[in-house]
Amino acid sequence: MDGEKNIDSSVDRQQELYDMWGINNKKKYVFYYDESNNCRKFWIDDSKRQFNTDYTADFVLAGVVKKMEDMVDVSLESFRKLLNLQENVKEIKFKNLYSKGDFLQCVKEERLFKTLSWIDESSFYIHYIHVNNLFYTLVDIFDSIVAIDEIIEFEYDYYRMKSVFYCMFKDKAEALQNLMFKYKYPNLQKENIEIFCNELLLLLGSRREMKAEEKFLAGMLARASKSNELVFLHCNNDYIMQENYAEFYLDPILKYQKSKHIFDEETTVQNIVKEQIAQEENVRDNFEFVKSESDIFVQLSDVVAGILGKMFKYINYTSVNQQLKDAESLSKLQKDNILLIYKLRMDAEIENRGFLHSIAPLYVIENLNRFFEIVKSRKVN
């Protein structure tokens, strides 16, 4: 009985967090998913001594979602007419019909505007889980060198300090990859703690030029060099920072148990998902993996995931000054597409704050919001 009480207590605490964050998991929805920038495993390629994928290309699991009671009747044929597609087009695929380069190139597409407009005018919302791979692995170092209560004691914000830590290293990615390779990160041997931390500090340069938050974190890193353990950096597999992305498929299934979840087939994760869900109660029938050609809404999700993947990559590597320059030369169609993405994000957040989930530094989200504001100001002009 005590075990059951503990489980119930844990579930109650989790629900309290959902309620506090504005995540409505009691309403019944139907979610459709596809992914973008799916490297399937994030690791350090020991033959190249660098990440196996472009670290600025964030993993995105995204798509469209509607209330379960809303009926939507649409076919591929209707989209053929809307998008002026030939009869031999059997499936709406982002990479075939919309992807003509980077984000700014993609938003030149009239087809993108027509597709996003259709979503906007329908009963669908967009949703996404967005994972910044570099941030996700740097957090393991951050959480190993400083405790939450220490951050609070110094009157810093926990999430903002994670963002600061990311920013301290993001422009030093090449040297960081070499260092991670050298110590078989994230499987650091305890006898290498001191030299690993000191080499990280060398990457950061002089503390005299650092801001107060950066100095604090550098100090925590220096302290950690004298410790006997970095709790999240031991007993892991050499070089492998993300074994797979199954946890991000599992998260919405478990979070929205009253809803239905329809994913594009993804052989590397679906068996893991099915095995783990089989151990849960009352959620075994709330998800399925389907072939995308059989479901028009999964195809629309591919478009949503594709353009969001391009967008987050643009935000990751583009400075504010460059964004200002880019905004000056945007065409009307580019502005319309960008602001339509902005509107779809805002509508989704109003419907349910849980629809937009970023595992990324606050810096990136603030940079994205700033970019939208820049484009809005140019739209007025």
CSV table of N, CA and C in Angstrom, one decimal, residues 179-294:
chain,number,residue,atom,x,y,z
A,179,LEU,N,37.9,18.8,-26.8
A,179,LEU,CA,38.0,18.5,-25.4
A,179,LEU,C,37.1,17.3,-25.0
A,180,MET,N,35.9,17.3,-25.5
A,180,MET,CA,35.0,16.2,-25.2
A,180,MET,C,35.5,14.9,-25.7
A,181,PHE,N,36.1,15.0,-26.9
A,181,PHE,CA,36.7,13.7,-27.5
A,181,PHE,C,37.8,13.3,-26.6
A,182,LYS,N,38.7,14.2,-26.2
A,182,LYS,CA,39.9,13.8,-25.4
A,182,LYS,C,39.5,13.0,-24.1
A,183,TYR,N,38.3,13.4,-23.5
A,183,TYR,CA,38.0,12.8,-22.2
A,183,TYR,C,36.8,11.9,-22.4
A,184,LYS,N,36.5,11.4,-23.6
A,184,LYS,CA,35.4,10.5,-23.9
A,184,LYS,C,34.1,10.9,-23.3
A,185,TYR,N,33.9,12.2,-23.3
A,185,TYR,CA,32.6,12.8,-22.8
A,185,TYR,C,31.4,12.1,-23.4
A,186,PRO,N,30.4,11.8,-22.6
A,186,PRO,CA,30.1,12.2,-21.2
A,186,PRO,C,30.5,11.1,-20.2
A,187,ASN,N,31.6,10.3,-20.5
A,187,ASN,CA,32.0,9.3,-19.6
A,187,ASN,C,33.4,9.7,-19.0
A,188,LEU,N,33.4,10.8,-18.3
A,188,LEU,CA,34.6,11.3,-17.7
A,188,LEU,C,35.1,10.4,-16.6
A,189,GLN,N,36.4,10.1,-16.6
A,189,GLN,CA,37.0,9.3,-15.5
A,189,GLN,C,37.2,10.2,-14.3
A,190,LYS,N,37.0,9.8,-13.1
A,190,LYS,CA,37.1,10.7,-12.0
A,190,LYS,C,38.5,11.2,-11.8
A,191,GLU,N,39.5,10.5,-12.2
A,191,GLU,CA,40.9,11.0,-12.1
A,191,GLU,C,41.2,12.1,-13.0
A,192,ASN,N,40.2,12.4,-14.0
A,192,ASN,CA,40.4,13.5,-14.9
A,192,ASN,C,39.6,14.7,-14.7
A,193,ILE,N,38.9,14.7,-13.5
A,193,ILE,CA,38.0,15.8,-13.2
A,193,ILE,C,38.7,17.1,-13.2
A,194,GLU,N,39.8,17.2,-12.5
A,194,GLU,CA,40.5,18.4,-12.3
A,194,GLU,C,41.0,19.0,-13.7
A,195,ILE,N,41.7,18.1,-14.5
A,195,ILE,CA,42.2,18.6,-15.7
A,195,ILE,C,41.1,19.0,-16.7
A,196,PHE,N,40.0,18.2,-16.7
A,196,PHE,CA,38.9,18.5,-17.6
A,196,PHE,C,38.3,19.9,-17.2
A,197,CYS,N,38.0,20.1,-16.0
A,197,CYS,CA,37.5,21.4,-15.6
A,197,CYS,C,38.4,22.6,-15.9
A,198,ASN,N,39.7,22.4,-15.6
A,198,ASN,CA,40.7,23.4,-15.9
A,198,ASN,C,40.8,23.7,-17.4
A,199,GLU,N,40.7,22.7,-18.2
A,199,GLU,CA,40.7,22.9,-19.7
A,199,GLU,C,39.4,23.7,-20.1
A,200,LEU,N,38.3,23.4,-19.5
A,200,LEU,CA,37.1,24.1,-19.8
A,200,LEU,C,37.3,25.6,-19.4
A,201,LEU,N,37.9,25.9,-18.3
A,201,LEU,CA,38.2,27.2,-17.9
A,201,LEU,C,39.1,28.0,-18.8
A,202,LEU,N,40.1,27.2,-19.4
A,202,LEU,CA,41.0,27.8,-20.3
A,202,LEU,C,40.2,28.3,-21.6
A,203,LEU,N,39.2,27.5,-22.0
A,203,LEU,CA,38.4,27.9,-23.1
A,203,LEU,C,37.7,29.2,-22.9
A,204,LEU,N,37.4,29.5,-21.7
A,204,LEU,CA,36.6,30.7,-21.3
A,204,LEU,C,37.4,32.0,-21.3
A,205,GLY,N,38.7,31.8,-21.1
A,205,GLY,CA,39.6,33.0,-21.1
A,205,GLY,C,39.6,33.7,-19.7
A,206,SER,N,40.0,35.0,-19.7
A,206,SER,CA,40.2,35.7,-18.5
A,206,SER,C,38.9,36.0,-17.8
A,207,ARG,N,38.8,35.8,-16.5
A,207,ARG,CA,37.6,36.2,-15.7
A,207,ARG,C,37.4,37.7,-15.6
A,208,ARG,N,38.4,38.5,-15.8
A,208,ARG,CA,38.3,39.9,-15.7
A,208,ARG,C,37.3,40.5,-16.7
A,209,GLU,N,37.2,39.9,-17.8
A,209,GLU,CA,36.3,40.4,-18.9
A,209,GLU,C,34.9,39.8,-18.8
A,210,MET,N,34.7,39.0,-17.8
A,210,MET,CA,33.4,38.3,-17.7
A,210,MET,C,32.4,39.2,-16.9
A,211,LYS,N,31.1,39.0,-17.2
A,211,LYS,CA,30.0,39.6,-16.4
A,211,LYS,C,29.9,38.8,-15.1
A,212,ALA,N,29.1,39.4,-14.2
A,212,ALA,CA,29.0,38.8,-12.8
A,212,ALA,C,28.5,37.4,-12.9
A,213,GLU,N,27.5,37.1,-13.7
A,213,GLU,CA,26.9,35.7,-13.8
A,213,GLU,C,28.0,34.8,-14.3
A,214,GLU,N,28.7,35.2,-15.3
A,214,GLU,CA,29.8,34.4,-15.9
A,214,GLU,C,30.9,34.1,-14.9
A,215,LYS,N,31.2,35.1,-14.1
A,215,LYS,CA,32.3,34.9,-13.1
A,215,LYS,C,31.8,33.9,-12.1
A,216,PHE,N,30.5,34.0,-11.7
A,216,PHE,CA,30.0,33.0,-10.7
A,216,PHE,C,30.1,31.6,-11.3
A,217,LEU,N,29.7,31.4,-12.5
A,217,LEU,CA,29.8,30.0,-13.1
A,217,LEU,C,31.2,29.5,-13.3
A,218,ALA,N,32.1,30.4,-13.7
A,218,ALA,CA,33.5,30.1,-13.8
A,218,ALA,C,34.1,29.7,-12.4
A,219,GLY,N,33.6,30.4,-11.4
A,219,GLY,CA,34.0,30.0,-10.0
A,219,GLY,C,33.5,28.6,-9.6
A,220,MET,N,32.3,28.3,-10.0
A,220,MET,CA,31.7,27.0,-9.7
A,220,MET,C,32.5,25.9,-10.4
A,221,LEU,N,32.9,26.2,-11.7
A,221,LEU,CA,33.7,25.3,-12.4
A,221,LEU,C,35.1,25.1,-11.8
A,222,ALA,N,35.7,26.2,-11.3
A,222,ALA,CA,37.0,26.0,-10.6
A,222,ALA,C,36.8,25.2,-9.3
A,223,ARG,N,35.8,25.5,-8.6
A,223,ARG,CA,35.5,24.7,-7.4
A,223,ARG,C,35.3,23.2,-7.7
A,224,ALA,N,34.6,22.9,-8.8
A,224,ALA,CA,34.4,21.5,-9.2
A,224,ALA,C,35.6,20.8,-9.6
A,225,SER,N,36.7,21.5,-10.0
A,225,SER,CA,37.9,20.9,-10.4
A,225,SER,C,38.6,20.2,-9.2
A,226,LYS,N,38.2,20.6,-8.0
A,226,LYS,CA,38.8,20.1,-6.8
A,226,LYS,C,37.9,19.0,-6.2
A,227,SER,N,36.8,18.7,-6.8
A,227,SER,CA,35.8,17.7,-6.3
A,227,SER,C,36.2,16.3,-6.7
A,228,ASN,N,35.5,15.3,-6.1
A,228,ASN,CA,35.8,13.9,-6.4
A,228,ASN,C,34.7,13.3,-7.3
A,229,GLU,N,33.7,14.1,-7.7
A,229,GLU,CA,32.7,13.6,-8.6
A,229,GLU,C,32.0,14.7,-9.3
A,230,LEU,N,31.7,14.5,-10.6
A,230,LEU,CA,30.7,15.3,-11.3
A,230,LEU,C,29.6,14.4,-11.7
A,231,VAL,N,28.5,14.4,-11.0
A,231,VAL,CA,27.6,13.4,-10.8
A,231,VAL,C,27.0,12.9,-12.2
A,232,PHE,N,26.8,13.8,-13.1
A,232,PHE,CA,26.1,13.4,-14.4
A,232,PHE,C,27.1,13.0,-15.5
A,233,LEU,N,28.4,13.0,-15.2
A,233,LEU,CA,29.4,12.8,-16.2
A,233,LEU,C,30.2,11.5,-16.0
A,234,HIS,N,29.7,10.6,-15.3
A,234,HIS,CA,30.4,9.3,-15.0
A,234,HIS,C,29.4,8.2,-15.4
A,235,CYS,N,30.0,7.0,-15.6
A,235,CYS,CA,29.2,5.8,-15.9
A,235,CYS,C,28.3,5.9,-17.0
A,236,ASN,N,28.7,6.7,-18.0
A,236,ASN,CA,27.9,6.8,-19.3
A,236,ASN,C,28.7,6.1,-20.4
A,237,ASN,N,28.1,6.0,-21.6
A,237,ASN,CA,28.8,5.4,-22.7
A,237,ASN,C,29.7,6.5,-23.3
A,238,ASP,N,30.9,6.0,-23.7
A,238,ASP,CA,31.9,6.9,-24.3
A,238,ASP,C,31.3,7.7,-25.5
A,239,TYR,N,31.4,9.0,-25.5
A,239,TYR,CA,31.1,9.8,-26.6
A,239,TYR,C,29.6,10.0,-26.9
A,240,ILE,N,28.7,9.2,-26.3
A,240,ILE,CA,27.3,9.3,-26.7
A,240,ILE,C,26.6,10.2,-25.7
A,241,MET,N,26.1,11.3,-26.3
A,241,MET,CA,25.4,12.3,-25.5
A,241,MET,C,23.9,12.1,-25.5
A,242,GLN,N,23.4,11.6,-26.6
A,242,GLN,CA,21.9,11.3,-26.7
A,242,GLN,C,21.8,10.0,-27.5
A,243,GLU,N,21.5,8.9,-26.8
A,243,GLU,CA,21.4,7.6,-27.4
A,243,GLU,C,20.3,7.5,-28.4
A,244,ASN,N,19.2,8.2,-28.2
A,244,ASN,CA,18.1,8.3,-29.1
A,244,ASN,C,17.1,9.4,-28.6
A,245,TYR,N,16.1,9.6,-29.4
A,245,TYR,CA,15.2,10.7,-29.1
A,245,TYR,C,13.8,10.2,-28.6
A,246,ALA,N,13.8,9.0,-28.2
A,246,ALA,CA,12.5,8.3,-27.8
A,246,ALA,C,11.8,9.1,-26.6
A,247,GLU,N,12.6,9.7,-25.7
A,247,GLU,CA,12.0,10.3,-24.6
A,247,GLU,C,11.1,11.5,-25.0
A,248,PHE,N,11.4,12.1,-26.1
A,248,PHE,CA,10.6,13.2,-26.6
A,248,PHE,C,9.3,12.8,-27.3
A,249,TYR,N,9.3,11.6,-27.7
A,249,TYR,CA,8.0,11.0,-28.2
A,249,TYR,C,7.2,10.5,-27.0
A,250,LEU,N,7.8,10.0,-26.0
A,250,LEU,CA,7.1,9.5,-24.8
A,250,LEU,C,6.5,10.6,-24.0
A,251,ASP,N,7.2,11.8,-23.9
A,251,ASP,CA,6.7,12.9,-23.1
A,251,ASP,C,5.2,13.3,-23.4
A,252,PRO,N,4.9,13.6,-24.6
A,252,PRO,CA,3.5,14.0,-24.8
A,252,PRO,C,2.5,12.9,-24.6
A,253,ILE,N,2.9,11.6,-24.9
A,253,ILE,CA,2.0,10.5,-24.7
A,253,ILE,C,1.6,10.4,-23.3
A,254,LEU,N,2.6,10.5,-22.4
A,254,LEU,CA,2.3,10.4,-20.9
A,254,LEU,C,1.7,11.7,-20.4
A,255,LYS,N,2.0,12.8,-21.0
A,255,LYS,CA,1.5,14.1,-20.5
A,255,LYS,C,0.1,14.3,-20.8
A,256,TYR,N,-0.3,13.9,-22.1
A,256,TYR,CA,-1.7,14.1,-22.5
A,256,TYR,C,-2.3,12.7,-22.7
A,257,GLN,N,-2.6,12.1,-21.6
A,257,GLN,CA,-3.1,10.7,-21.7
A,257,GLN,C,-4.5,10.6,-22.1
A,258,LYS,N,-5.3,11.6,-22.1
A,258,LYS,CA,-6.6,11.6,-22.5
A,258,LYS,C,-6.7,11.9,-24.0
A,259,SER,N,-5.6,12.2,-24.6
A,259,SER,CA,-5.5,12.6,-26.0
A,259,SER,C,-5.0,11.4,-26.9
A,260,LYS,N,-5.1,11.6,-28.2
A,260,LYS,CA,-4.6,10.6,-29.2
A,260,LYS,C,-3.4,11.2,-29.8
A,261,HIS,N,-2.4,10.3,-30.1
A,261,HIS,CA,-1.1,10.8,-30.6
A,261,HIS,C,-0.8,9.9,-31.9
A,262,ILE,N,-0.6,10.6,-33.0
A,262,ILE,CA,-0.4,9.9,-34.3
A,262,ILE,C,1.0,10.3,-34.8
A,263,PHE,N,1.9,9.4,-34.8
A,263,PHE,CA,3.3,9.8,-35.3
A,263,PHE,C,3.6,9.2,-36.6
A,264,ASP,N,4.5,9.9,-37.4
A,264,ASP,CA,5.0,9.3,-38.6
A,264,ASP,C,5.9,8.1,-38.1
A,265,GLU,N,6.0,7.1,-38.9
A,265,GLU,CA,6.8,5.9,-38.6
A,265,GLU,C,8.2,6.3,-38.4
A,266,GLU,N,8.8,5.9,-37.3
A,266,GLU,CA,10.2,6.2,-37.0
A,266,GLU,C,10.8,4.9,-36.4
A,267,THR,N,11.4,4.1,-37.2
A,267,THR,CA,11.8,2.8,-36.7
A,267,THR,C,12.8,2.8,-35.6
A,268,THR,N,13.6,3.9,-35.5
A,268,THR,CA,14.6,3.9,-34.4
A,268,THR,C,14.1,4.1,-33.0
A,269,VAL,N,12.8,4.6,-33.0
A,269,VAL,CA,12.3,5.0,-31.7
A,269,VAL,C,11.0,4.2,-31.3
A,270,GLN,N,10.2,3.8,-32.4
A,270,GLN,CA,8.9,3.4,-32.1
A,270,GLN,C,8.8,2.1,-31.2
A,271,ASN,N,9.8,1.2,-31.4
A,271,ASN,CA,9.8,0.0,-30.6
A,271,ASN,C,10.2,0.3,-29.1
A,272,ILE,N,11.1,1.3,-28.9
A,272,ILE,CA,11.4,1.7,-27.6
A,272,ILE,C,10.2,2.3,-26.9
A,273,VAL,N,9.5,3.2,-27.7
A,273,VAL,CA,8.3,3.8,-27.1
A,273,VAL,C,7.3,2.8,-26.7
A,274,LYS,N,7.0,1.8,-27.6
A,274,LYS,CA,6.0,0.8,-27.3
A,274,LYS,C,6.4,0.0,-26.1
A,275,GLU,N,7.7,-0.4,-26.0
A,275,GLU,CA,8.1,-1.2,-24.8
A,275,GLU,C,7.9,-0.4,-23.5
A,276,GLN,N,8.3,0.9,-23.5
A,276,GLN,CA,8.2,1.7,-22.3
A,276,GLN,C,6.7,2.0,-22.0
A,277,ILE,N,5.9,2.2,-23.0
A,277,ILE,CA,4.5,2.5,-22.7
A,277,ILE,C,3.8,1.3,-22.2
A,278,ALA,N,4.2,0.1,-22.6
A,278,ALA,CA,3.6,-1.1,-22.2
A,278,ALA,C,3.7,-1.3,-20.7
A,279,GLN,N,4.7,-0.6,-20.1
A,279,GLN,CA,4.8,-0.7,-18.6
A,279,GLN,C,4.0,0.3,-17.9
A,280,GLU,N,3.3,1.2,-18.6
A,280,GLU,CA,2.5,2.2,-18.0
A,280,GLU,C,1.0,1.7,-17.9
A,281,GLU,N,0.2,2.4,-17.1
A,281,GLU,CA,-1.2,2.1,-17.0
A,281,GLU,C,-2.0,3.1,-17.8
A,282,ASN,N,-3.1,2.5,-18.5
A,282,ASN,CA,-4.1,3.4,-19.1
A,282,ASN,C,-3.7,4.2,-20.3
A,283,VAL,N,-2.5,4.0,-20.8
A,283,VAL,CA,-2.1,4.8,-21.9
A,283,VAL,C,-1.7,4.0,-23.2
A,284,ARG,N,-1.9,2.7,-23.1
A,284,ARG,CA,-1.5,1.8,-24.2
A,284,ARG,C,-2.2,2.1,-25.5
A,285,ASP,N,-3.4,2.6,-25.5
A,285,ASP,CA,-4.1,2.8,-26.7
A,285,ASP,C,-4.2,4.2,-27.2
A,286,ASN,N,-3.4,5.1,-26.7
A,286,ASN,CA,-3.6,6.5,-27.0
A,286,ASN,C,-2.5,7.0,-28.1
A,287,PHE,N,-1.8,6.1,-28.7
A,287,PHE,CA,-0.8,6.5,-29.7
A,287,PHE,C,-0.7,5.4,-30.8
A,288,GLU,N,-0.2,5.8,-32.0
A,288,GLU,CA,0.1,4.9,-33.0
A,288,GLU,C,1.2,5.5,-34.0
A,289,PHE,N,1.9,4.7,-34.6
A,289,PHE,CA,2.8,5.1,-35.7
A,289,PHE,C,2.3,4.7,-37.0
A,290,VAL,N,2.2,5.6,-38.0
A,290,VAL,CA,1.6,5.3,-39.3
A,290,VAL,C,2.5,5.7,-40.4
A,291,LYS,N,2.3,5.2,-41.6
A,291,LYS,CA,3.0,5.6,-42.8
A,291,LYS,C,2.5,7.0,-43.2
A,292,SER,N,3.3,7.9,-43.4
A,292,SER,CA,2.9,9.3,-43.6
A,292,SER,C,2.0,9.4,-44.9
A,293,GLU,N,2.3,8.6,-45.9
A,293,GLU,CA,1.4,8.7,-47.1
A,293,GLU,C,0.0,8.4,-46.9
A,294,SER,N,-0.3,7.7,-45.8
A,294,SER,CA,-1.7,7.3,-45.5
A,294,SER,C,-2.4,8.3,-44.7
